[in-house]
């Protein structure tokens, strides 16, 4: 029979600190792109809106057909207020280095998690079912 | 099963009492949990895929991602009906892959649902503001509505799962009905009268790369359907209720997604639709029909509330399960002695949802949720292959066996890879930040937290030794 592992008891303070650590990690990692404005946003940023407002736009100059213009107007928009929305486009130019780094991060993460999990799982199985394998 | 999965309701007395979650749910509740979480995706969020790939791009992405979720539902139905315990995929990972994967899967679930809950509350607030603006109160502060929504739903969850999911069934059905009413209200049999597809639809604005990019937000049509398995420990018959509730939920969502796209694309220019916060309410507004507008206002609010309600239910079950297994502080593994709910997990996650609802824009919140879901689907495809390898058919009792294995698992993995690339297009920094979180959290678990976890106790299913181990 495999040796039984008896974990240490965790004090209340330790439990509290562990809860906070995870939450801090969440906030730092997930709010970072928001504050660093590293990504595209569905809503146009204020500076784009201000820049767009400088030029006098018309529905035609925005490439809107009469039917499209009619729907914009029903929604309460004028060419000036619609301009930053119409001109807020995604840039799908792929940066090969960024793509390779992203792939490496995702693949590396899964390889790491599966390898360590396998090691831990063998320990669990040994303790639950004994040393004999199949 | 309930004896094996009981939880310590430890309190200040120091003498733990063994209390189990209640087995009171049927297929209707499973449907309500799955569709309730997801249906809000038809009322908001899916349309960001129009912004990334145009209206046609969004439709193609919707179909492709529908295939991804069909694979998810097939796989989930088999594994969950066999591993019927709170925590859903987390518990599956614990029994099939190993502790670190289980810890990560638990976090995927918590983050996906908590972010979705934050998004739901944001929509409630924004819609209240929009409607108040139409009645001359444009300066209405939406934040009290956000906090109030989350607080009331948390209270409902705190008080009991049966009432929570019964309420979800009623409001989800009403929200779905609102979509059907809108569809008939725009007279689809008379093209050009209300719906202007011919005039509004244009070719793919970004070409085919836009279609791939649109897959990221097309996930929003269905994200969360896999949440049905969080109820596994609380259903009366997991083998019947989980597959029935999940599959009927998926059919409901495919119908709702098609109707939603058809109506919205025929009423709004794609540039507007691609950034709208409440597109179906806007669609109703464009019809000029006051009754439809009221129905869609109610439908949007109901869908957001049903979703947030289901999210609180699911995120707290995952957090609770991790606490019960010592992956997180054991304090979270407590069941309320009277209401039999994971009340500490429910309360702990409230401020997190509120902070995200206040601090991050909706598309970023949705991206966090989608990425956590996507990591979970990647796990599910690999998990399914391991599950069949370690316990081949016939070696253990399965509640349901999905057909064509390993095709659904392979298709799921390929579509997940495509969706990672879709996220990279436009939201690459968010993708890396989310990965950084899971890598750091994994390191924390391996080097610190795992020492508090009992090894053999993690395997609670009455199965034989896995093959290959």
Coordinates of C-alpha atoms in Angstrom, one line a residue:
Chain A
X1 CA 0.0 0.0 0.0
X2 CA 1.3 3.5 -0.8
X3 CA 2.3 5.8 1.9
X4 CA -0.6 8.1 3.1
X5 CA 0.2 11.8 2.8
X6 CA -1.2 13.9 5.7
X7 CA -1.3 17.6 4.7
X8 CA -0.5 20.3 7.3
X9 CA -3.4 22.2 8.8
X10 CA -3.7 25.8 7.6
X11 CA -4.4 28.5 10.1
X12 CA -7.2 31.1 9.5
X13 CA -4.7 33.8 8.6
X14 CA -3.1 31.6 6.0
X15 CA -6.5 30.8 4.5
X16 CA -7.3 34.5 4.3
X17 CA -4.0 35.4 2.7
X18 CA -4.4 32.6 0.1
X19 CA -7.9 34.0 -0.9
X20 CA -6.5 37.5 -1.3
X21 CA -3.5 36.4 -3.3
X22 CA -5.7 34.8 -5.9
X23 CA -7.9 37.8 -6.1
X24 CA -5.0 40.2 -6.5
X25 CA -3.6 38.1 -9.3
X26 CA -6.9 38.2 -11.1
X27 CA -7.2 42.0 -10.8
X28 CA -3.6 42.7 -11.9
X29 CA -3.6 40.3 -14.9
X30 CA -7.0 41.0 -16.2
X31 CA -7.3 44.7 -15.6
X32 CA -3.8 45.4 -17.0
X33 CA -4.8 45.4 -20.7
X34 CA -7.8 47.7 -19.8
X35 CA -5.6 50.3 -18.2
X36 CA -2.7 50.0 -20.6
X37 CA -5.2 50.3 -23.4
X38 CA -3.3 47.5 -25.2
X39 CA -6.3 46.2 -27.3
X40 CA -8.9 47.4 -29.6
X41 CA -12.1 48.5 -28.0
X42 CA -15.6 48.1 -29.4
X43 CA -16.4 51.7 -28.3
X44 CA -14.2 54.3 -30.0
X45 CA -11.7 56.0 -27.6
X46 CA -12.4 59.7 -26.8
X47 CA -9.4 61.0 -28.8
X48 CA -10.7 59.2 -31.9
X49 CA -14.1 60.7 -31.3
X50 CA -12.7 64.2 -30.9
X51 CA -10.5 63.8 -34.0
X52 CA -13.4 62.5 -36.1
X53 CA -15.7 65.3 -34.9
X54 CA -13.3 67.9 -36.4
X55 CA -14.0 67.0 -40.0
X56 CA -17.5 67.8 -41.3
X57 CA -18.9 64.4 -42.2
X58 CA -21.9 63.5 -44.4
X59 CA -23.6 60.1 -44.7
X60 CA -22.1 59.9 -48.2
X61 CA -18.6 60.6 -47.0
X62 CA -19.1 57.9 -44.4
X63 CA -20.0 55.4 -47.2
X64 CA -23.6 55.0 -45.9
X65 CA -26.5 54.4 -48.3
X66 CA -29.8 56.3 -47.9
X67 CA -31.3 53.2 -46.2
X68 CA -28.4 53.0 -43.8
X69 CA -28.5 56.7 -43.1
X70 CA -32.2 56.4 -42.4
X71 CA -31.6 53.7 -39.8
X72 CA -28.8 55.8 -38.1
X73 CA -31.1 58.7 -37.9
X74 CA -33.9 56.6 -36.3
X75 CA -31.3 55.6 -33.7
X76 CA -30.7 59.3 -33.0
X77 CA -27.4 59.7 -34.8
X78 CA -26.1 62.5 -37.1
X79 CA -23.2 62.0 -39.5
X80 CA -21.0 63.7 -36.9
X81 CA -21.9 61.5 -34.0
X82 CA -21.9 58.3 -36.2
X83 CA -18.5 59.1 -37.7
X84 CA -16.3 57.8 -34.8
X85 CA -18.3 54.5 -34.8
X86 CA -18.1 54.0 -38.6
X87 CA -14.4 54.8 -38.7
X88 CA -13.4 52.7 -35.6
X89 CA -11.9 49.7 -37.6
X90 CA -9.9 46.7 -36.6
X91 CA -6.4 46.2 -37.8
X92 CA -5.9 42.6 -38.7
X93 CA -2.2 42.8 -39.7
X94 CA -0.6 39.8 -38.1
X95 CA 2.7 40.5 -36.3
X96 CA 4.6 37.1 -36.7
X97 CA 6.7 37.6 -33.5
X98 CA 3.6 38.3 -31.4
X99 CA 1.8 35.4 -32.9
X100 CA 4.7 33.0 -32.3
X101 CA 5.0 34.2 -28.7
X102 CA 1.3 33.8 -28.1
X103 CA 1.3 30.2 -29.5
X104 CA 4.3 29.4 -27.4
X105 CA 2.6 30.7 -24.3
X106 CA -0.6 28.8 -24.9
X107 CA 1.1 25.5 -25.9
X108 CA 3.7 25.9 -23.1
X109 CA 0.9 26.4 -20.6
X110 CA -1.0 23.3 -21.5
X111 CA 2.2 21.1 -21.7
X112 CA 3.1 22.4 -18.2
X113 CA -0.3 21.8 -16.7
X114 CA -0.7 18.3 -18.2
X115 CA 2.8 17.2 -17.2
X116 CA 2.5 18.3 -13.6
X117 CA -1.1 17.0 -13.4
X118 CA 0.0 13.6 -14.6
X119 CA 2.7 13.5 -11.9
X120 CA 0.2 14.5 -9.2
X121 CA -2.4 12.2 -10.6
X122 CA -0.1 9.1 -10.3
X123 CA 0.4 10.0 -6.7
X124 CA -3.4 10.2 -6.2
X125 CA -4.0 6.9 -7.9
X126 CA -1.2 5.2 -5.9
X127 CA -2.7 6.3 -2.6
X128 CA -6.3 5.5 -3.7
X129 CA -5.6 2.1 -5.4
X130 CA -2.3 1.0 -4.0
X131 CA 1.1 0.4 -5.8
X132 CA 0.0 -2.2 -8.4
X133 CA -0.4 -0.7 -11.8
X134 CA -2.0 -1.8 -15.2
Chain B
X1 CA -23.4 9.6 -4.2
X2 CA -24.6 12.3 -1.8
X3 CA -22.8 10.6 1.1
X4 CA -19.6 10.5 -0.9
X5 CA -19.8 14.1 -1.8
X6 CA -21.0 15.7 1.4
X7 CA -19.3 18.8 2.6
X8 CA -18.0 20.0 5.8
X9 CA -20.2 22.8 7.1
X10 CA -17.6 23.7 9.5
X11 CA -18.2 26.7 11.6
X12 CA -16.9 28.3 14.7
X13 CA -17.7 25.3 16.8
X14 CA -14.8 23.4 15.2
X15 CA -16.8 20.2 15.1
X16 CA -17.7 19.8 11.4
X17 CA -21.2 18.6 10.5
X18 CA -21.6 16.6 7.3
X19 CA -24.3 18.3 5.2
X20 CA -25.0 17.5 1.5
X21 CA -26.4 19.7 -1.3
X22 CA -30.1 18.9 -2.0
X23 CA -31.1 16.6 -4.9
X24 CA -34.2 18.5 -6.1
X25 CA -33.7 19.4 -9.7
X26 CA -35.1 18.0 -12.9
X27 CA -34.4 18.4 -16.7
X28 CA -36.4 21.7 -16.8
X29 CA -34.1 23.2 -14.2
X30 CA -31.0 22.0 -16.1
X31 CA -32.5 23.6 -19.3
X32 CA -33.2 26.8 -17.3
X33 CA -29.6 26.8 -15.9
X34 CA -27.9 26.3 -19.3
X35 CA -30.2 28.5 -21.4
X36 CA -30.7 31.0 -18.6
X37 CA -27.0 31.7 -18.5
X38 CA -26.6 31.9 -22.2
X39 CA -29.7 33.6 -23.6
X40 CA -28.5 37.0 -22.6
X41 CA -25.9 36.4 -25.3
X42 CA -28.6 36.9 -27.9
X43 CA -29.6 40.2 -26.3
X44 CA -26.1 41.6 -26.1
X45 CA -22.5 40.7 -26.8
X46 CA -22.9 38.4 -29.9
X47 CA -23.1 41.6 -32.0
X48 CA -19.4 42.5 -31.3
X49 CA -18.8 39.6 -33.8
X50 CA -20.5 41.9 -36.4
X51 CA -17.9 44.6 -35.5
X52 CA -15.1 42.1 -36.1
X53 CA -16.3 40.5 -39.3
X54 CA -19.4 42.2 -40.7
X55 CA -23.0 40.8 -40.5
X56 CA -22.4 37.9 -42.9
X57 CA -19.1 37.2 -41.1
X58 CA -20.9 37.0 -37.8
X59 CA -23.5 34.6 -39.3
X60 CA -20.9 32.2 -40.6
X61 CA -19.0 32.4 -37.3
X62 CA -22.2 31.7 -35.5
X63 CA -22.7 28.5 -37.4
X64 CA -19.1 27.4 -37.0
X65 CA -19.1 28.1 -33.3
X66 CA -22.5 26.4 -33.1
X67 CA -20.6 23.2 -34.2
X68 CA -18.0 23.8 -31.5
X69 CA -20.8 24.0 -28.9
X70 CA -22.6 20.9 -30.3
X71 CA -19.3 19.0 -29.7
X72 CA -19.1 20.6 -26.2
X73 CA -22.7 19.5 -25.4
X74 CA -22.1 15.9 -26.7
X75 CA -18.9 15.5 -24.7
X76 CA -20.3 17.2 -21.6
X77 CA -23.4 15.0 -21.6
X78 CA -21.3 11.8 -21.4
X79 CA -18.7 12.9 -18.9
X80 CA -21.1 14.7 -16.6
X81 CA -23.7 12.0 -16.5
X82 CA -20.9 9.7 -15.4
X83 CA -19.1 12.1 -13.0
X84 CA -22.2 13.4 -11.3
X85 CA -20.8 15.8 -8.7
X86 CA -20.8 19.6 -7.9
X87 CA -18.1 21.4 -9.7
X88 CA -18.8 19.9 -13.1
X89 CA -15.7 19.9 -15.4
X90 CA -13.6 20.7 -12.3
X91 CA -14.5 17.4 -10.7
X92 CA -14.1 15.6 -14.1
X93 CA -10.5 17.0 -14.4
X94 CA -9.8 15.9 -10.9
X95 CA -10.7 12.3 -11.7
X96 CA -9.4 12.1 -15.2
X97 CA -6.4 14.4 -15.7
X98 CA -5.0 15.4 -12.3
X99 CA -5.0 18.1 -9.6
X100 CA -3.3 21.0 -11.3
X101 CA -5.6 20.7 -14.4
X102 CA -8.6 20.5 -12.0
X103 CA -7.5 23.6 -10.2
X104 CA -7.2 25.4 -13.5
X105 CA -10.5 24.2 -14.7
X106 CA -12.1 25.4 -11.5
X107 CA -10.6 28.8 -12.1
X108 CA -11.8 28.8 -15.7
X109 CA -15.3 28.2 -14.5
X110 CA -15.2 30.8 -11.8
X111 CA -13.7 33.5 -14.0
X112 CA -15.9 32.7 -17.0
X113 CA -19.1 32.9 -15.0
X114 CA -18.0 35.8 -12.7
X115 CA -17.1 38.0 -15.7
X116 CA -20.3 37.0 -17.5
X117 CA -22.2 38.0 -14.3
X118 CA -20.4 41.4 -14.4
X119 CA -21.3 41.8 -18.1
X120 CA -25.0 41.0 -17.3
X121 CA -25.1 43.6 -14.5
X122 CA -23.5 46.2 -16.8
X123 CA -26.3 45.5 -19.4
X124 CA -29.0 46.0 -16.7
X125 CA -27.4 49.3 -15.8
X126 CA -26.9 50.5 -19.4
X127 CA -30.4 49.6 -20.3
X128 CA -31.9 51.4 -17.4
X129 CA -29.8 54.5 -18.3
X130 CA -30.9 54.3 -22.0
X131 CA -34.6 54.0 -21.1
X132 CA -34.3 56.8 -18.5
X133 CA -32.7 59.0 -21.2
X134 CA -35.8 58.5 -23.4
X135 CA -37.9 59.7 -20.6
X136 CA -35.8 62.8 -20.0
X137 CA -33.5 61.5 -17.3
X138 CA -30.3 61.2 -19.3
X139 CA -28.1 61.7 -16.2
X140 CA -29.3 58.6 -14.4
X141 CA -26.4 56.8 -12.6
X142 CA -26.6 53.1 -13.6
X143 CA -24.3 51.9 -10.8
X144 CA -26.9 51.4 -8.1
X145 CA -28.9 49.1 -10.5
X146 CA -25.7 47.1 -11.2
X147 CA -25.0 46.6 -7.5
X148 CA -28.7 46.0 -6.7
X149 CA -29.0 43.3 -9.4
X150 CA -26.0 41.4 -8.2
X151 CA -27.0 41.7 -4.5
X152 CA -30.6 40.5 -5.0
X153 CA -29.5 37.5 -7.1
X154 CA -26.8 36.6 -4.6
X155 CA -29.5 36.6 -1.9
X156 CA -31.7 34.4 -4.0
X157 CA -28.8 32.0 -4.5
X158 CA -28.0 32.1 -0.8
X159 CA -31.6 31.0 0.1
X160 CA -31.8 27.9 -2.0
X161 CA -31.1 26.3 -5.4
X162 CA -34.7 25.0 -6.2
X163 CA -36.3 28.5 -6.0
X164 CA -33.3 30.1 -7.8
X165 CA -33.6 27.8 -10.8
X166 CA -37.4 27.8 -10.8
X167 CA -37.2 31.6 -11.1
X168 CA -34.7 31.2 -13.8
X169 CA -37.0 28.8 -15.8
X170 CA -39.8 31.4 -15.7
X171 CA -37.7 34.4 -16.7
X172 CA -35.7 32.5 -19.3
X173 CA -38.8 31.3 -21.0
X174 CA -40.2 34.9 -21.0
X175 CA -36.9 36.2 -22.5
X176 CA -37.0 33.5 -25.2
X177 CA -40.6 34.4 -25.9
X178 CA -39.6 38.1 -26.3
X179 CA -37.2 37.1 -29.2
X180 CA -39.9 35.0 -30.9
X181 CA -42.4 37.9 -30.6
X182 CA -39.8 40.4 -32.0
X183 CA -39.3 38.0 -34.9
X184 CA -43.0 37.9 -35.8
X185 CA -43.3 41.6 -35.0
X186 CA -40.9 42.6 -37.8
X187 CA -43.1 40.7 -40.4
X188 CA -40.3 38.5 -41.9
X189 CA -42.8 37.3 -44.5
X190 CA -42.8 40.9 -46.0
X191 CA -39.1 41.7 -46.8
X192 CA -38.5 45.4 -47.3
X193 CA -41.4 46.5 -45.1
X194 CA -39.6 46.5 -41.7
X195 CA -36.5 44.4 -42.4
X196 CA -34.1 45.9 -44.9
X197 CA -31.6 43.1 -45.5
X198 CA -31.2 43.9 -49.1
X199 CA -30.3 47.6 -48.3
X200 CA -28.3 47.0 -45.1
X201 CA -26.2 43.9 -45.7
X202 CA -22.9 44.4 -47.4
X203 CA -20.0 42.0 -48.3
X204 CA -17.4 40.9 -45.8
X205 CA -15.8 44.2 -44.7
X206 CA -12.5 42.6 -43.6
X207 CA -12.7 39.6 -46.0
X208 CA -12.4 36.0 -44.7
X209 CA -9.9 36.9 -41.9
X210 CA -12.8 38.9 -40.4
X211 CA -14.9 35.8 -40.4
X212 CA -12.3 34.0 -38.3
X213 CA -11.9 37.0 -36.1
X214 CA -15.7 37.1 -35.5
X215 CA -15.5 33.6 -34.0
X216 CA -14.3 35.1 -30.7
X217 CA -17.6 36.9 -30.0
X218 CA -19.7 34.4 -31.9
X219 CA -19.0 32.2 -28.8
X220 CA -21.2 34.6 -26.9
X221 CA -24.3 33.1 -28.6
X222 CA -23.7 29.9 -26.6
X223 CA -21.1 30.6 -23.9
X224 CA -22.2 28.9 -20.6
X225 CA -24.3 26.0 -21.9
X226 CA -21.8 23.7 -20.4
X227 CA -22.8 25.2 -17.0
X228 CA -25.6 22.6 -16.9
X229 CA -23.2 20.1 -15.4
X230 CA -22.7 22.3 -12.4
X231 CA -26.1 21.0 -11.2
X232 CA -25.0 17.4 -11.5
X233 CA -24.9 16.9 -7.7
X234 CA -28.3 18.5 -7.2
X235 CA -30.4 16.7 -9.9
X236 CA -32.6 13.8 -9.1
X237 CA -31.3 11.7 -12.1
X238 CA -28.1 12.9 -13.7
X239 CA -28.2 10.2 -16.5
X240 CA -31.5 11.5 -17.7
X241 CA -31.7 15.2 -16.7
X242 CA -28.2 16.4 -17.8
X243 CA -28.2 15.1 -21.5
X244 CA -31.9 16.0 -21.9
X245 CA -31.5 19.5 -20.4
X246 CA -28.2 20.2 -22.2
X247 CA -29.3 19.1 -25.7
X248 CA -32.7 20.8 -25.6
X249 CA -30.9 23.9 -24.3
X250 CA -28.5 23.8 -27.3
X251 CA -31.5 23.5 -29.7
X252 CA -33.2 26.4 -28.1
X253 CA -30.0 28.5 -28.4
X254 CA -29.5 27.6 -32.1
X255 CA -33.0 28.8 -32.8
X256 CA -32.6 32.0 -30.8
X257 CA -29.3 32.8 -32.4
X258 CA -30.7 32.5 -35.9
X259 CA -33.7 34.6 -35.1
X260 CA -31.6 37.3 -33.4
X261 CA -29.1 37.6 -36.3
X262 CA -31.9 37.8 -38.9
X263 CA -33.8 40.5 -37.1
X264 CA -30.8 42.6 -36.0
X265 CA -29.0 42.4 -39.4
X266 CA -32.2 43.5 -41.2
X267 CA -32.6 46.6 -39.0
X268 CA -29.2 48.1 -38.2
X269 CA -26.1 49.2 -40.2
X270 CA -23.3 46.7 -39.4
X271 CA -21.1 49.5 -37.9
X272 CA -23.7 50.4 -35.4
X273 CA -24.6 46.8 -34.6
X274 CA -21.0 45.9 -34.1
X275 CA -20.7 48.1 -31.0
X276 CA -24.3 48.3 -29.6
X277 CA -24.7 47.5 -25.9
X278 CA -28.4 46.3 -26.2
X279 CA -28.9 45.4 -29.9
X280 CA -32.3 43.6 -29.6
X281 CA -33.8 46.5 -27.6
X282 CA -32.4 48.9 -30.3
X283 CA -34.0 46.6 -33.0
X284 CA -37.4 46.9 -31.2
X285 CA -36.9 50.7 -31.1
X286 CA -36.3 50.8 -34.8
X287 CA -39.6 49.1 -35.6
X288 CA -41.3 52.1 -34.1
X289 CA -43.7 49.8 -32.2
X290 CA -44.0 50.8 -28.5
X291 CA -45.3 47.4 -27.4
X292 CA -42.4 45.6 -29.0
X293 CA -40.0 48.1 -27.3
X294 CA -41.5 47.3 -23.9
X295 CA -41.4 43.5 -24.5
X296 CA -37.8 43.7 -25.5
X297 CA -36.9 45.9 -22.5
X298 CA -38.4 43.3 -20.3
X299 CA -36.8 40.5 -22.3
X300 CA -33.4 42.1 -22.1
X301 CA -33.6 42.7 -18.3
X302 CA -35.0 39.1 -17.7
X303 CA -32.2 37.6 -19.8
X304 CA -29.5 39.5 -18.0
X305 CA -31.0 38.6 -14.6
X306 CA -31.4 34.9 -15.5
X307 CA -27.8 34.8 -16.8
X308 CA -26.4 36.5 -13.7
X309 CA -28.5 34.2 -11.6
X310 CA -27.1 31.1 -13.3
X311 CA -23.6 32.5 -13.2
X312 CA -23.7 33.1 -9.4
X313 CA -25.0 29.5 -9.1
X314 CA -22.3 28.0 -11.2
X315 CA -19.3 30.1 -10.1
X316 CA -20.1 29.5 -6.5
X317 CA -20.4 25.7 -7.0
X318 CA -17.0 25.6 -8.6
X319 CA -15.4 27.8 -5.9
X320 CA -17.2 25.7 -3.2
X321 CA -15.9 22.4 -4.7
X322 CA -12.3 23.7 -4.8
X323 CA -12.6 24.8 -1.1
X324 CA -14.1 21.4 -0.2
X325 CA -11.1 19.7 -1.8
X326 CA -8.6 22.1 -0.1
X327 CA -7.5 23.5 -3.5
X328 CA -8.7 26.8 -2.0
X329 CA -9.0 27.6 1.7
X330 CA -11.4 25.0 3.3
X331 CA -13.5 27.9 4.7
X332 CA -15.2 28.1 1.2
X333 CA -16.2 24.4 1.3
X334 CA -19.1 25.1 3.7
X335 CA -22.8 24.3 3.1
X336 CA -25.4 26.5 4.8
X337 CA -26.9 24.4 7.6
X338 CA -30.4 25.6 6.8
X339 CA -30.6 26.5 3.1
X340 CA -28.0 23.8 2.0
X341 CA -26.2 26.2 -0.4
X342 CA -22.5 27.0 -0.7
X343 CA -23.2 30.4 0.9
X344 CA -19.6 31.5 1.7
X345 CA -18.5 31.0 -2.0
X346 CA -21.6 32.9 -3.1
X347 CA -20.8 35.9 -0.8
X348 CA -17.1 35.9 -1.6
X349 CA -17.6 36.3 -5.4
X350 CA -20.0 39.2 -5.2
X351 CA -17.4 42.0 -4.8
X352 CA -15.3 40.6 -7.6
X353 CA -18.2 40.8 -10.0
X354 CA -19.1 44.3 -8.9
X355 CA -15.5 45.6 -9.3
X356 CA -15.3 44.2 -12.8
X357 CA -18.7 45.7 -13.7
X358 CA -17.4 49.1 -12.6
X359 CA -13.8 49.0 -13.9
X360 CA -13.8 47.3 -17.3
X361 CA -15.6 48.0 -20.6
X362 CA -18.2 45.5 -21.7
X363 CA -16.2 44.0 -24.6
X364 CA -13.1 43.5 -22.3
X365 CA -15.3 41.8 -19.6
X366 CA -16.8 39.6 -22.3
X367 CA -13.3 38.8 -23.7
X368 CA -12.1 37.6 -20.2
X369 CA -15.2 35.4 -19.9
X370 CA -14.8 34.0 -23.4
X371 CA -11.1 33.2 -23.0
X372 CA -11.7 31.3 -19.7
X373 CA -14.5 29.4 -21.5
X374 CA -12.2 28.7 -24.4
X375 CA -9.5 27.3 -22.2
X376 CA -12.2 25.0 -20.6
X377 CA -13.3 23.7 -24.0
X378 CA -9.7 23.0 -25.0
X379 CA -9.4 21.0 -21.7
X380 CA -12.7 19.2 -22.5
X381 CA -11.5 17.8 -25.9
X382 CA -8.3 16.4 -24.3
X383 CA -10.2 15.2 -21.3
X384 CA -12.6 13.2 -23.4
X385 CA -9.8 11.4 -25.1
X386 CA -8.2 10.5 -21.8
X387 CA -11.6 9.5 -20.3
X388 CA -12.3 6.9 -23.0
X389 CA -8.7 5.7 -22.9
X390 CA -8.5 5.3 -19.1
X391 CA -12.0 3.8 -18.7
X392 CA -13.0 2.2 -22.1
X393 CA -16.7 1.6 -22.8
X394 CA -18.1 -1.1 -20.6
X395 CA -15.5 -0.7 -17.8
X396 CA -17.7 1.8 -15.8
X397 CA -21.4 2.7 -15.8
X398 CA -22.0 5.7 -18.0
X399 CA -25.3 7.7 -17.9
X400 CA -25.0 8.5 -21.6
X401 CA -22.5 7.5 -24.4
X402 CA -22.0 10.1 -27.1
X403 CA -21.7 8.9 -30.7
X404 CA -18.8 9.2 -33.2
X405 CA -15.9 9.4 -30.7
X406 CA -13.2 10.7 -31.2
X407 CA -14.6 13.0 -34.0
X408 CA -16.4 15.5 -31.7
X409 CA -13.2 15.8 -29.5
X410 CA -11.0 16.4 -32.5
X411 CA -13.4 18.9 -34.1
X412 CA -13.6 20.7 -30.8
X413 CA -9.9 21.0 -30.5
X414 CA -9.5 22.3 -34.1
X415 CA -12.2 24.9 -33.5
X416 CA -10.7 26.0 -30.2
X417 CA -7.3 26.6 -32.0
X418 CA -9.2 28.7 -34.6
X419 CA -10.9 30.7 -31.8
X420 CA -7.6 31.4 -30.1
X421 CA -6.4 32.9 -33.4
X422 CA -9.7 34.8 -33.6
X423 CA -9.0 36.4 -30.2
X424 CA -5.4 37.2 -31.2
X425 CA -6.9 39.3 -34.0
X426 CA -7.8 42.5 -32.1
X427 CA -7.5 41.2 -28.5
X428 CA -4.0 39.7 -28.4
X429 CA -2.9 41.6 -25.2
X430 CA -6.0 40.4 -23.4
X431 CA -5.2 36.8 -24.5
X432 CA -1.7 37.0 -23.2
X433 CA -2.8 38.7 -19.9
X434 CA -5.4 35.9 -19.3
X435 CA -2.7 33.3 -20.0
X436 CA -0.4 35.1 -17.6
X437 CA -3.0 34.9 -14.9
X438 CA -3.5 31.1 -15.3
X439 CA 0.3 30.5 -15.5
X440 CA 0.9 32.5 -12.2
X441 CA -2.0 30.8 -10.5
X442 CA -0.7 27.4 -11.6
X443 CA 2.7 28.2 -10.1
X444 CA 1.0 29.3 -6.9
X445 CA -0.9 26.0 -6.7
X446 CA 2.1 23.8 -7.5
X447 CA 4.6 25.5 -5.2
X448 CA 2.3 26.5 -2.4
X449 CA -1.3 25.4 -2.3
X450 CA -1.0 21.7 -3.2
X451 CA 0.7 20.8 0.1
X452 CA -2.6 21.3 1.9
X453 CA -4.4 18.8 -0.4
X454 CA -5.1 15.2 0.6
X455 CA -3.9 13.0 -2.2
X456 CA -6.0 9.8 -2.3
X457 CA -9.2 11.6 -1.0
X458 CA -9.4 13.5 -4.3
X459 CA -10.6 10.4 -6.1
X460 CA -14.2 9.8 -4.9
X461 CA -15.8 8.0 -7.8
X462 CA -16.5 4.2 -7.4
X463 CA -14.4 3.3 -10.5
X464 CA -11.7 0.8 -11.0
X465 CA -8.1 1.9 -11.4
X466 CA -7.6 3.9 -14.6
X467 CA -5.8 2.1 -17.4
X468 CA -2.2 3.2 -17.8
X469 CA -1.8 4.1 -14.2

